Amino acid sequence: MTTALPEGWDVAPIGSVARVVGGGTPPSHDPDNFAPVGHGIPWVTPADLSGYRGQFISRGARDLSEAGLARCGATLMPKGTVLFSSRAPIGYVAIAANEISTNQGFKSFVLPAEIDPRFVYWQLKHLKPEAEAIATGTTFKELSGAAAATLPLRIAPAAEQTRIADQLDTLLARIQACQDRLEAIPALLKRFRKAVLGAASDGSLTADWRDERETSAWIPTSIGDLLDGKPRNGYSPRAVDYETSVRSLTLSATTSGRFLSQHTKFIDESVPPDSHLWLEPGDILIQRANTLEYVGVSAIFDGPSQTFIYPDLMMKCRANNRVDGRFLYLLLSTESTRRYFRDHATGTAGNMPKINQQTVMSAPVHLPPMDEQLEIVRRADRLLRALSQVEQRHTVAAEHTRRLAPLALAKAFRGELVPQDPRDEPASVLLARIATQRNARTDTASSRTPRRGRLPRAPKETAAMTKSRQDDDVMGQPYLAEHLRRIGTPTSADALFKVSELPVADFYKQLAWEVEQGHVTDNQTTLEPGHAAG
């Protein structure tokens, strides 16, 4: 982030403030590695955070047993640890409500007591694009522990952190509630559209109109009796990436139930002027192949004459003199007709359901007299136009609302969300105190002299544990020996541990195996590549 720091704030790589911890997964084929939910060690995977709305999490869908925890690279982390998914996908965030462990899909941040975990929680959400940008991988992106440790954490004074977190908790909850309400609107509009079409086809839309005049009764008939000829399939030539004089519709041009001229492609073929493929205003297009949700969707073509042709996955038809074309479109769009199409669609598993000409023509409907058809069209058009206006306003509102959370987070971490208090202890003092505490722990751990004949232990506090012994490039491979070769000089176990990115248990299991295989030579105080390291 390049914006200036507010007064009293500081910025530091998150790895200099928090301990970066990876996770692991025990062999899933052994049920003894897991425990009934609520009776073992809480364990979280990215899947547990998919769709998760809470800020704090106590456990995932499965618990680990004590044996399972010991057999993998997972670490039991304290309450208040901020969990951050590092792959598939990057950017899920939650705070541990209690002691918890994760699989290898996380880089978690164990924070000092003076850093509010909610402040880091919200800032990591803000930093998600930056985390994605520094992730690596071909099949899928993954954020390594070393990369995660470099994320720039903007640090406010401790008291201001809490004020910001409190304000964000309230503000983002309101934004989410607004988004939830907006997300419910499309379903309501869809129900309203179905109701209008249903009322148009069963006579209830013009019940009052009929009460005021003498009119003929509705007669049962079929779609085929209302068509000028049979429906005809289109043609799907290969598209070209240059402009030609002929454009063909794609399925998306009518999937919404309205003709959308932007969904077309150019074709480089000559179409005779008298071909049935040319579309004329008033033609009705029916999707004869699509998913069950969309098969049979109809739209009235209202574009220019002899400009577009239509694809093989559509049928074209025109109304005869018994029916108004717009009323025919309403009949084709009602739920009862669409259900008839779905029920009579054919297709094998894995293929798109299809309807044929006979299915379309045999669909049963009821036909009112022409004057009532026109009144139904007038009333339905008014209601559907109003519906379209609401849809457009909803789209704008939803887009504006989606921008609110990122804007609020950006404002918060520019120091503009809550008032600053000059009496707060500056963040620089807080960071200096945290660094002193970390250095004291490291010095204490480093001063321990290992007994002769045993590998020296490395302090977990200084490790960014992002790998697992189960990884393909670790298990059965000279993984540590390769690190030693890159270092180029005899190295302490502590230094090797720091660059290995393995959890402590995995590190020593891997080291013991590589020493046994001759990949690593143990000189008691230092390690170097062995005779089998290549």
Coordinates of C-alpha atoms in Angstrom, one line a residue:
M1 CA 0.0 0.0 0.0
T2 CA 1.4 3.4 -1.0
T3 CA -0.8 5.9 0.9
A4 CA 0.8 7.9 3.7
L5 CA 0.5 6.5 7.2
P6 CA -1.7 8.3 9.7
E7 CA -0.1 10.0 12.7
G8 CA 1.0 7.4 15.3
W9 CA 0.7 4.5 12.9
D10 CA 3.5 2.2 11.6
V11 CA 3.8 -0.5 9.0
A12 CA 5.7 -3.8 9.2
P13 CA 5.8 -7.2 7.5
I14 CA 3.2 -9.3 9.3
G15 CA 5.8 -11.9 9.8
S16 CA 7.8 -9.6 12.1
V17 CA 4.7 -9.1 14.3
A18 CA 3.0 -12.5 14.2
R19 CA 4.2 -16.1 14.1
V20 CA 3.2 -17.6 10.7
V21 CA 2.0 -21.1 11.1
G22 CA 1.0 -23.7 8.5
G23 CA -1.1 -26.8 8.9
G24 CA -1.3 -30.4 7.9
T25 CA -3.5 -33.4 7.2
P26 CA -3.0 -36.9 8.6
P27 CA -3.6 -39.9 6.4
S28 CA -7.3 -40.0 5.8
H29 CA -7.4 -43.8 5.4
D30 CA -6.8 -44.3 9.1
P31 CA -9.9 -43.4 11.1
D32 CA -7.9 -43.3 14.3
N33 CA -6.5 -40.0 13.0
F34 CA -9.9 -38.3 13.5
A35 CA -12.3 -37.9 16.4
P36 CA -16.1 -37.3 16.6
V37 CA -16.8 -33.6 16.1
G38 CA -16.8 -31.9 19.5
H39 CA -14.7 -34.6 21.1
G40 CA -11.3 -34.1 19.6
I41 CA -8.9 -31.3 18.5
P42 CA -10.7 -28.6 16.4
W43 CA -9.4 -28.7 12.9
V44 CA -10.4 -26.4 10.0
T45 CA -10.0 -26.6 6.2
P46 CA -10.7 -23.9 3.6
A47 CA -13.9 -25.8 2.8
D48 CA -15.2 -25.1 6.3
L49 CA -15.0 -21.3 5.5
S50 CA -16.7 -21.5 2.2
G51 CA -19.9 -19.5 2.7
Y52 CA -19.0 -19.0 6.4
R53 CA -20.4 -15.7 7.7
G54 CA -19.0 -15.7 11.2
Q55 CA -15.9 -13.8 12.3
F56 CA -14.9 -16.4 14.9
I57 CA -14.8 -20.1 14.3
S58 CA -14.5 -22.8 16.9
R59 CA -14.0 -25.9 14.7
G60 CA -14.6 -27.4 11.3
A61 CA -16.5 -30.4 10.0
R62 CA -14.0 -32.8 11.4
D63 CA -11.8 -33.1 14.6
L64 CA -8.4 -34.6 14.8
S65 CA -7.4 -37.1 17.4
E66 CA -4.3 -36.7 19.5
A67 CA -2.7 -39.3 17.3
G68 CA -3.8 -37.5 14.1
L69 CA -2.3 -34.3 15.3
A70 CA 1.0 -36.0 16.0
R71 CA 1.1 -37.7 12.6
C72 CA 0.8 -34.5 10.5
G73 CA 2.1 -31.0 10.2
A74 CA -0.8 -29.4 12.0
T75 CA -0.1 -27.2 15.0
L76 CA -2.5 -26.5 17.9
M77 CA -2.7 -22.7 17.9
P78 CA -4.1 -20.4 20.6
K79 CA -7.4 -18.6 20.8
G80 CA -7.2 -15.4 18.9
T81 CA -5.1 -16.8 16.0
V82 CA -6.1 -15.3 12.7
L83 CA -6.6 -18.0 10.1
F84 CA -6.0 -17.1 6.4
S85 CA -6.6 -19.6 3.6
S86 CA -3.5 -19.7 1.4
R87 CA -4.9 -21.9 -1.5
A88 CA -8.1 -23.1 -3.1
P89 CA -9.0 -20.2 -2.6
I90 CA -6.7 -17.5 -1.2
G91 CA -8.3 -15.1 1.2
Y92 CA -10.8 -16.8 3.5
V93 CA -10.3 -15.3 7.0
A94 CA -11.5 -16.3 10.5
I95 CA -10.4 -15.9 14.1
A96 CA -9.9 -18.9 16.3
A97 CA -12.5 -18.8 19.1
N98 CA -10.5 -21.4 21.0
E99 CA -7.4 -23.5 20.5
I100 CA -7.5 -24.8 16.9
S101 CA -5.5 -26.5 14.2
T102 CA -5.8 -26.3 10.4
N103 CA -4.8 -28.3 7.3
Q104 CA -2.1 -27.1 4.9
G105 CA -4.5 -24.8 3.1
F106 CA -3.9 -22.0 5.7
K107 CA -1.2 -19.7 6.7
S108 CA -2.3 -18.6 10.2
F109 CA -1.0 -15.7 12.2
V110 CA -0.4 -16.1 16.0
L111 CA -0.5 -12.6 17.3
P112 CA 1.0 -11.0 20.4
A113 CA -1.5 -10.0 23.0
E114 CA -1.3 -6.3 22.2
I115 CA -2.6 -6.7 18.6
D116 CA -6.4 -6.9 18.3
P117 CA -7.1 -10.0 16.2
R118 CA -10.2 -8.3 14.7
F119 CA -8.1 -5.5 13.4
V120 CA -5.9 -8.0 11.6
Y121 CA -8.9 -10.0 10.5
W122 CA -10.4 -7.0 8.7
Q123 CA -7.0 -5.9 7.3
L124 CA -6.3 -9.4 5.8
K125 CA -9.6 -9.1 4.0
H126 CA -8.4 -5.8 2.7
L127 CA -5.1 -7.4 1.7
K128 CA -6.6 -10.3 -0.2
P129 CA -5.8 -8.8 -3.7
E130 CA -2.2 -8.3 -2.6
A131 CA -1.9 -11.8 -1.2
E132 CA -3.3 -13.2 -4.5
A133 CA -0.7 -11.1 -6.5
I134 CA 2.3 -12.6 -4.7
A135 CA 1.0 -16.2 -4.7
T136 CA 2.7 -18.7 -7.1
G137 CA 1.7 -21.9 -8.8
T138 CA 0.5 -23.2 -12.2
T139 CA -2.5 -25.6 -11.4
F140 CA -3.7 -23.3 -8.7
K141 CA -2.1 -20.3 -6.9
E142 CA -0.7 -20.9 -3.4
L143 CA 0.7 -18.4 -0.9
S144 CA 3.8 -19.7 0.8
G145 CA 4.6 -18.9 4.4
A146 CA 7.6 -16.8 3.3
A147 CA 5.4 -14.8 1.0
A148 CA 2.6 -14.5 3.6
A149 CA 5.1 -13.1 6.1
T150 CA 5.8 -10.2 3.8
L151 CA 2.3 -8.9 3.7
P152 CA 2.5 -5.2 4.9
L153 CA 0.5 -4.9 8.1
R154 CA -0.5 -1.3 8.9
I155 CA -0.5 -1.0 12.6
A156 CA -2.5 1.6 14.5
P157 CA -2.0 2.3 18.2
A158 CA -3.6 -0.5 20.3
A159 CA -6.5 1.6 21.5
E160 CA -7.3 2.8 17.9
Q161 CA -7.1 -0.8 16.7
T162 CA -10.0 -1.7 18.9
R163 CA -12.0 1.4 17.9
I164 CA -11.5 0.6 14.2
A165 CA -12.4 -3.1 14.7
D166 CA -15.6 -2.1 16.7
Q167 CA -16.6 0.3 13.9
L168 CA -15.9 -2.2 11.1
D169 CA -17.8 -4.9 13.0
T170 CA -20.9 -2.7 13.0
L171 CA -20.5 -1.1 9.6
L172 CA -19.7 -4.3 7.7
A173 CA -22.6 -6.2 9.4
R174 CA -25.0 -3.5 8.1
I175 CA -23.5 -3.7 4.6
Q176 CA -23.9 -7.5 4.7
A177 CA -27.5 -7.2 5.8
C178 CA -28.1 -4.8 2.9
Q179 CA -26.5 -7.2 0.5
D180 CA -28.6 -10.1 1.8
R181 CA -31.8 -8.1 1.2
L182 CA -30.7 -7.2 -2.3
E183 CA -29.8 -10.8 -3.1
A184 CA -33.4 -11.8 -2.2
I185 CA -34.9 -9.4 -4.8
P186 CA -34.2 -11.4 -8.0
A187 CA -36.2 -14.4 -6.7
L188 CA -39.1 -12.0 -5.8
L189 CA -38.9 -10.5 -9.3
K190 CA -38.9 -13.9 -10.9
R191 CA -42.0 -14.9 -8.9
F192 CA -43.7 -11.7 -10.0
R193 CA -42.9 -12.4 -13.6
K194 CA -44.3 -15.9 -13.4
A195 CA -47.4 -14.5 -11.7
V196 CA -48.0 -11.9 -14.5
L197 CA -47.5 -14.6 -17.2
G198 CA -49.8 -17.0 -15.4
A199 CA -52.5 -14.4 -15.1
A200 CA -52.1 -13.5 -18.7
S201 CA -52.6 -17.1 -19.8
D202 CA -55.4 -18.1 -17.5
G203 CA -57.7 -15.0 -17.9
S204 CA -57.3 -13.6 -14.4
L205 CA -55.4 -10.6 -15.7
T206 CA -58.5 -9.4 -17.6
A207 CA -61.3 -10.7 -15.4
D208 CA -62.6 -7.2 -14.7
W209 CA -62.4 -6.3 -18.4
R210 CA -64.6 -9.3 -19.3
D211 CA -67.1 -8.3 -16.5
E212 CA -67.7 -5.0 -18.3
R213 CA -68.6 -6.4 -21.7
E214 CA -69.9 -9.3 -23.6
T215 CA -67.1 -11.4 -25.0
S216 CA -66.5 -14.9 -26.4
A217 CA -65.2 -17.7 -24.2
W218 CA -61.6 -18.9 -24.3
I219 CA -61.2 -22.1 -26.4
P220 CA -58.7 -24.9 -25.8
T221 CA -56.1 -25.3 -28.6
S222 CA -52.4 -26.1 -29.1
I223 CA -49.4 -24.0 -30.1
G224 CA -49.3 -25.7 -33.5
D225 CA -52.8 -24.3 -34.3
L226 CA -51.5 -20.8 -33.8
L227 CA -48.4 -20.9 -36.0
D228 CA -47.9 -19.9 -39.6
G229 CA -46.3 -23.2 -40.7
K230 CA -44.1 -25.4 -38.6
P231 CA -41.2 -24.2 -36.4
R232 CA -37.9 -24.4 -38.3
N233 CA -34.4 -25.0 -36.9
G234 CA -31.5 -22.6 -37.6
Y235 CA -28.0 -23.1 -38.8
S236 CA -24.7 -23.0 -36.9
P237 CA -21.7 -22.3 -39.1
R238 CA -18.2 -21.7 -37.7
A239 CA -17.6 -18.3 -36.3
V240 CA -14.8 -16.1 -37.6
D241 CA -12.8 -13.5 -35.8
Y242 CA -13.2 -10.8 -38.4
E243 CA -16.1 -8.6 -39.5
T244 CA -18.4 -9.9 -42.2
S245 CA -21.8 -9.0 -43.6
V246 CA -23.6 -11.8 -41.8
R247 CA -24.1 -12.2 -38.0
S248 CA -25.5 -15.2 -36.2
L249 CA -27.1 -15.2 -32.8
T250 CA -25.7 -17.1 -29.9
L251 CA -27.9 -18.8 -27.3
S252 CA -27.2 -16.0 -24.9
A253 CA -29.1 -13.6 -27.3
T254 CA -32.5 -15.0 -26.0
T255 CA -31.7 -16.8 -22.7
S256 CA -33.1 -13.9 -20.7
G257 CA -36.5 -14.1 -22.6
R258 CA -35.7 -10.9 -24.5
F259 CA -33.6 -10.4 -27.7
L260 CA -30.2 -9.0 -26.9
S261 CA -28.4 -8.0 -30.0
Q262 CA -24.9 -7.9 -28.4
H263 CA -24.8 -11.7 -28.3
T264 CA -23.9 -12.4 -31.9
K265 CA -20.9 -13.7 -33.9
F266 CA -19.7 -13.1 -37.5
I267 CA -19.8 -15.9 -40.0
D268 CA -18.1 -16.0 -43.4
E269 CA -20.9 -17.7 -45.5
S270 CA -23.3 -16.4 -48.1
V271 CA -27.0 -16.7 -47.1
P272 CA -29.5 -16.3 -49.9
P273 CA -31.9 -13.3 -49.5
D274 CA -34.9 -15.6 -49.5
S275 CA -33.5 -18.0 -46.9
H276 CA -35.7 -18.8 -43.9
L277 CA -32.6 -18.2 -41.7
W278 CA -32.9 -14.4 -42.0
L279 CA -34.8 -13.0 -39.0
E280 CA -37.6 -10.5 -39.4
P281 CA -39.2 -8.3 -36.7
G282 CA -41.9 -10.3 -34.9
D283 CA -40.3 -13.7 -35.4
I284 CA -40.4 -15.8 -32.2
L285 CA -37.3 -17.7 -31.3
I286 CA -37.5 -20.8 -29.1
Q287 CA -34.4 -22.5 -27.6
R288 CA -34.7 -26.1 -28.6
A289 CA -31.6 -27.3 -26.6
N290 CA -30.2 -26.0 -23.4
T291 CA -30.2 -26.9 -19.7
L292 CA -33.5 -27.9 -18.2
E293 CA -33.8 -24.4 -16.7
Y294 CA -33.6 -22.8 -20.1
V295 CA -34.8 -25.3 -22.7
G296 CA -37.9 -23.8 -24.4
V297 CA -37.1 -20.2 -23.5
S298 CA -38.7 -17.9 -26.0
A299 CA -38.1 -14.3 -27.2
I300 CA -39.5 -12.0 -29.8
F301 CA -37.0 -10.8 -32.3
D302 CA -37.3 -7.0 -32.6
G303 CA -34.0 -6.3 -34.4
P304 CA -33.5 -5.0 -38.0
S305 CA -34.7 -7.0 -41.0
Q306 CA -32.3 -9.4 -42.8
T307 CA -29.3 -8.6 -40.5
F308 CA -29.1 -11.7 -38.3
I309 CA -29.5 -15.5 -38.8
Y310 CA -30.3 -17.9 -35.9
P311 CA -28.4 -21.0 -34.7
D312 CA -29.3 -24.6 -34.9
L313 CA -30.1 -24.7 -31.2
M314 CA -33.1 -22.4 -31.8
M315 CA -36.4 -22.8 -33.6
K316 CA -38.1 -19.9 -35.4
C317 CA -41.9 -19.5 -35.7
R318 CA -44.5 -16.9 -36.6
A319 CA -48.0 -16.3 -35.4
N320 CA -50.9 -16.9 -37.8
N321 CA -54.0 -14.7 -38.1
R322 CA -55.7 -16.4 -35.1
V323 CA -53.3 -14.9 -32.5
D324 CA -51.4 -11.8 -31.8
G325 CA -47.7 -12.5 -31.9
R326 CA -47.1 -10.8 -28.6
F327 CA -49.8 -12.9 -27.0
L328 CA -48.3 -16.0 -28.5
Y329 CA -45.0 -15.1 -26.9
L330 CA -46.8 -14.8 -23.5
L331 CA -48.3 -18.2 -23.9
L332 CA -44.9 -19.7 -24.8
S333 CA -43.4 -18.1 -21.7
T334 CA -45.9 -19.2 -19.1
E335 CA -44.8 -21.7 -16.5
S336 CA -47.3 -24.3 -17.7
T337 CA -45.9 -24.2 -21.2
R338 CA -42.3 -24.2 -20.0
R339 CA -43.1 -27.2 -17.8
Y340 CA -44.6 -29.0 -20.7
F341 CA -41.4 -28.5 -22.7
R342 CA -39.3 -29.7 -19.8
D343 CA -41.4 -32.8 -19.3
H344 CA -41.2 -33.7 -23.0
A345 CA -37.5 -32.9 -23.5
T346 CA -35.3 -35.7 -24.6
G347 CA -31.6 -36.3 -24.2
T348 CA -29.2 -38.8 -22.7
A349 CA -27.2 -38.2 -19.6
G350 CA -24.5 -35.7 -20.1
N351 CA -26.2 -34.1 -23.1
M352 CA -28.4 -31.0 -23.2
P353 CA -32.1 -31.7 -23.0
K354 CA -33.8 -31.0 -26.4
I355 CA -37.3 -30.4 -27.6
N356 CA -38.5 -30.9 -31.2
Q357 CA -41.1 -29.3 -33.5
Q358 CA -43.8 -31.8 -32.4
T359 CA -43.3 -31.0 -28.8
V360 CA -43.7 -27.3 -29.4
M361 CA -46.7 -27.7 -31.7
S362 CA -48.5 -30.1 -29.3
A363 CA -48.2 -27.8 -26.2
P364 CA -51.8 -27.2 -24.9
V365 CA -53.0 -23.6 -24.4
H366 CA -56.3 -21.6 -24.2
L367 CA -57.0 -18.9 -26.7
P368 CA -59.2 -15.8 -25.9
P369 CA -60.8 -13.7 -28.6
M370 CA -58.5 -11.2 -30.4
D371 CA -59.8 -8.1 -28.6
E372 CA -59.0 -9.7 -25.2
Q373 CA -55.6 -10.8 -26.5
L374 CA -54.7 -7.2 -27.2
E375 CA -55.9 -6.1 -23.8
I376 CA -53.9 -8.8 -22.1
V377 CA -50.8 -7.8 -24.1
R378 CA -51.3 -4.1 -23.1
R379 CA -51.7 -4.9 -19.4
A380 CA -48.9 -7.5 -19.3
D381 CA -46.6 -5.1 -21.2
R382 CA -47.2 -2.4 -18.6
L383 CA -46.4 -4.8 -15.7
L384 CA -43.4 -6.3 -17.4
R385 CA -41.9 -2.9 -18.2
A386 CA -42.3 -1.9 -14.6
L387 CA -40.5 -5.2 -13.7
S388 CA -37.7 -4.4 -16.1
Q389 CA -37.2 -1.0 -14.5
V390 CA -37.0 -2.5 -11.0
E391 CA -34.5 -5.1 -12.3
Q392 CA -32.3 -2.3 -13.7
R393 CA -32.4 -0.3 -10.4
H394 CA -31.6 -3.5 -8.5
T395 CA -28.6 -4.1 -10.7
V396 CA -27.3 -0.6 -10.0
A397 CA -28.0 -0.9 -6.3
A398 CA -26.3 -4.3 -6.0
E399 CA -23.2 -3.0 -7.8
H400 CA -23.0 0.0 -5.5
T401 CA -23.4 -2.1 -2.5
R402 CA -20.7 -4.6 -3.6
R403 CA -18.3 -1.6 -3.5
L404 CA -19.1 -0.5 0.0
A405 CA -17.1 -3.1 1.9
P406 CA -13.9 -2.6 0.0
L407 CA -14.3 1.2 0.3
A408 CA -15.0 0.9 4.1
L409 CA -11.9 -1.3 4.6
A410 CA -9.7 1.1 2.5
K411 CA -10.9 4.0 4.6
A412 CA -10.3 2.2 7.8
F413 CA -6.7 1.4 7.0
R414 CA -6.0 4.9 5.8
G415 CA -6.9 6.0 9.3
E416 CA -10.1 7.8 8.2
L417 CA -12.8 5.7 9.8
V418 CA -12.6 6.7 13.4
P419 CA -11.2 9.7 15.3
Q420 CA -7.6 9.5 16.4
D421 CA -6.5 10.2 20.0
P422 CA -3.1 11.9 20.4
R423 CA -2.9 10.4 23.9
D424 CA -2.7 6.8 22.4
E425 CA 0.7 5.1 22.5
P426 CA 2.3 5.3 19.0
A427 CA 2.4 2.1 17.1
S428 CA 6.2 2.4 16.8
V429 CA 6.5 2.0 20.5
L430 CA 4.2 -1.0 20.4
L431 CA 6.3 -2.6 17.6
A432 CA 9.5 -2.0 19.5
R433 CA 8.1 -3.8 22.6
I434 CA 6.9 -6.7 20.4
A435 CA 10.3 -7.0 18.8
T436 CA 12.0 -7.0 22.2
Q437 CA 9.7 -9.8 23.4
R438 CA 10.3 -11.9 20.3
N439 CA 14.1 -11.5 20.5
A440 CA 14.0 -12.4 24.2
R441 CA 12.2 -15.7 23.4
T442 CA 14.6 -16.4 20.5
D443 CA 17.7 -15.8 22.6
T444 CA 16.3 -18.0 25.4
A445 CA 15.6 -20.8 22.9
S446 CA 19.0 -20.5 21.2
S447 CA 20.9 -20.7 24.4
R448 CA 19.8 -24.2 25.1
T449 CA 22.7 -26.6 24.3
P450 CA 21.5 -29.9 22.8
R451 CA 22.7 -33.1 24.3
R452 CA 25.4 -34.9 22.3
G453 CA 24.0 -37.5 19.9
R454 CA 20.7 -35.8 19.4
L455 CA 19.7 -33.2 16.8
P456 CA 19.3 -29.7 18.2
R457 CA 15.7 -28.4 18.5
A458 CA 14.6 -25.3 16.7
P459 CA 12.3 -22.7 18.2
K460 CA 8.8 -22.9 16.7
E461 CA 8.4 -19.1 17.3
T462 CA 10.7 -18.2 14.4
A463 CA 9.4 -20.6 11.8
A464 CA 7.1 -20.0 8.9
M465 CA 5.5 -23.5 8.7
T466 CA 4.0 -23.8 5.2
K467 CA 5.1 -27.2 4.1
S468 CA 4.1 -30.7 5.2
R469 CA 6.0 -34.0 5.1
Q470 CA 3.1 -35.3 3.1
D471 CA 4.0 -33.0 0.2
D472 CA 5.3 -34.8 -2.9
D473 CA 8.5 -32.8 -3.0
V474 CA 9.3 -33.7 0.7
M475 CA 8.2 -37.3 1.4
G476 CA 10.9 -39.7 0.2
Q477 CA 12.9 -36.9 -1.4
P478 CA 16.2 -35.3 -0.3
Y479 CA 14.3 -32.1 0.5
L480 CA 16.5 -30.9 3.4
A481 CA 19.7 -31.9 1.5
E482 CA 18.7 -29.7 -1.4
H483 CA 18.3 -26.7 1.1
L484 CA 21.8 -27.5 2.4
R485 CA 23.3 -27.5 -1.0
R486 CA 21.7 -24.1 -1.8
I487 CA 23.1 -22.7 1.5
G488 CA 26.6 -24.0 0.5
T489 CA 28.2 -24.2 4.0
P490 CA 27.7 -26.5 7.1
T491 CA 24.6 -25.2 8.8
S492 CA 22.9 -25.5 12.2
A493 CA 19.7 -27.4 12.5
D494 CA 18.1 -24.2 13.7
A495 CA 19.0 -22.3 10.5
L496 CA 17.9 -25.3 8.3
F497 CA 14.6 -25.5 10.2
K498 CA 13.9 -21.8 9.5
V499 CA 14.3 -22.2 5.7
S500 CA 12.6 -25.6 5.5
E501 CA 9.1 -24.3 6.2
L502 CA 8.3 -27.6 7.8
P503 CA 6.5 -28.0 11.2
V504 CA 8.8 -29.1 14.0
A505 CA 7.6 -32.7 14.1
D506 CA 7.8 -33.1 10.3
F507 CA 11.3 -31.4 10.2
Y508 CA 12.9 -33.9 12.6
K509 CA 11.2 -36.9 11.0
Q510 CA 12.4 -35.8 7.6
L511 CA 15.9 -35.0 8.9
A512 CA 16.2 -38.3 10.7
W513 CA 15.2 -40.1 7.5
E514 CA 17.6 -38.1 5.3
V515 CA 20.5 -38.8 7.8
E516 CA 19.6 -42.5 7.7
Q517 CA 19.6 -42.5 3.9
G518 CA 22.9 -40.6 3.6
H519 CA 21.3 -37.5 2.1
V520 CA 22.4 -35.4 5.1
T521 CA 25.5 -35.7 7.3
D522 CA 25.0 -34.9 11.0
N523 CA 28.2 -33.4 12.5
Q524 CA 26.4 -33.0 15.9
T525 CA 26.6 -29.2 15.8
T526 CA 26.2 -28.6 12.1
L527 CA 24.6 -30.4 9.1
E528 CA 25.8 -30.7 5.5
P529 CA 24.8 -32.6 2.4
G530 CA 25.7 -36.3 2.6
H531 CA 27.3 -38.6 0.1
A532 CA 23.8 -39.5 -1.4
A533 CA 22.8 -35.9 -1.9
G534 CA 24.3 -35.7 -5.3

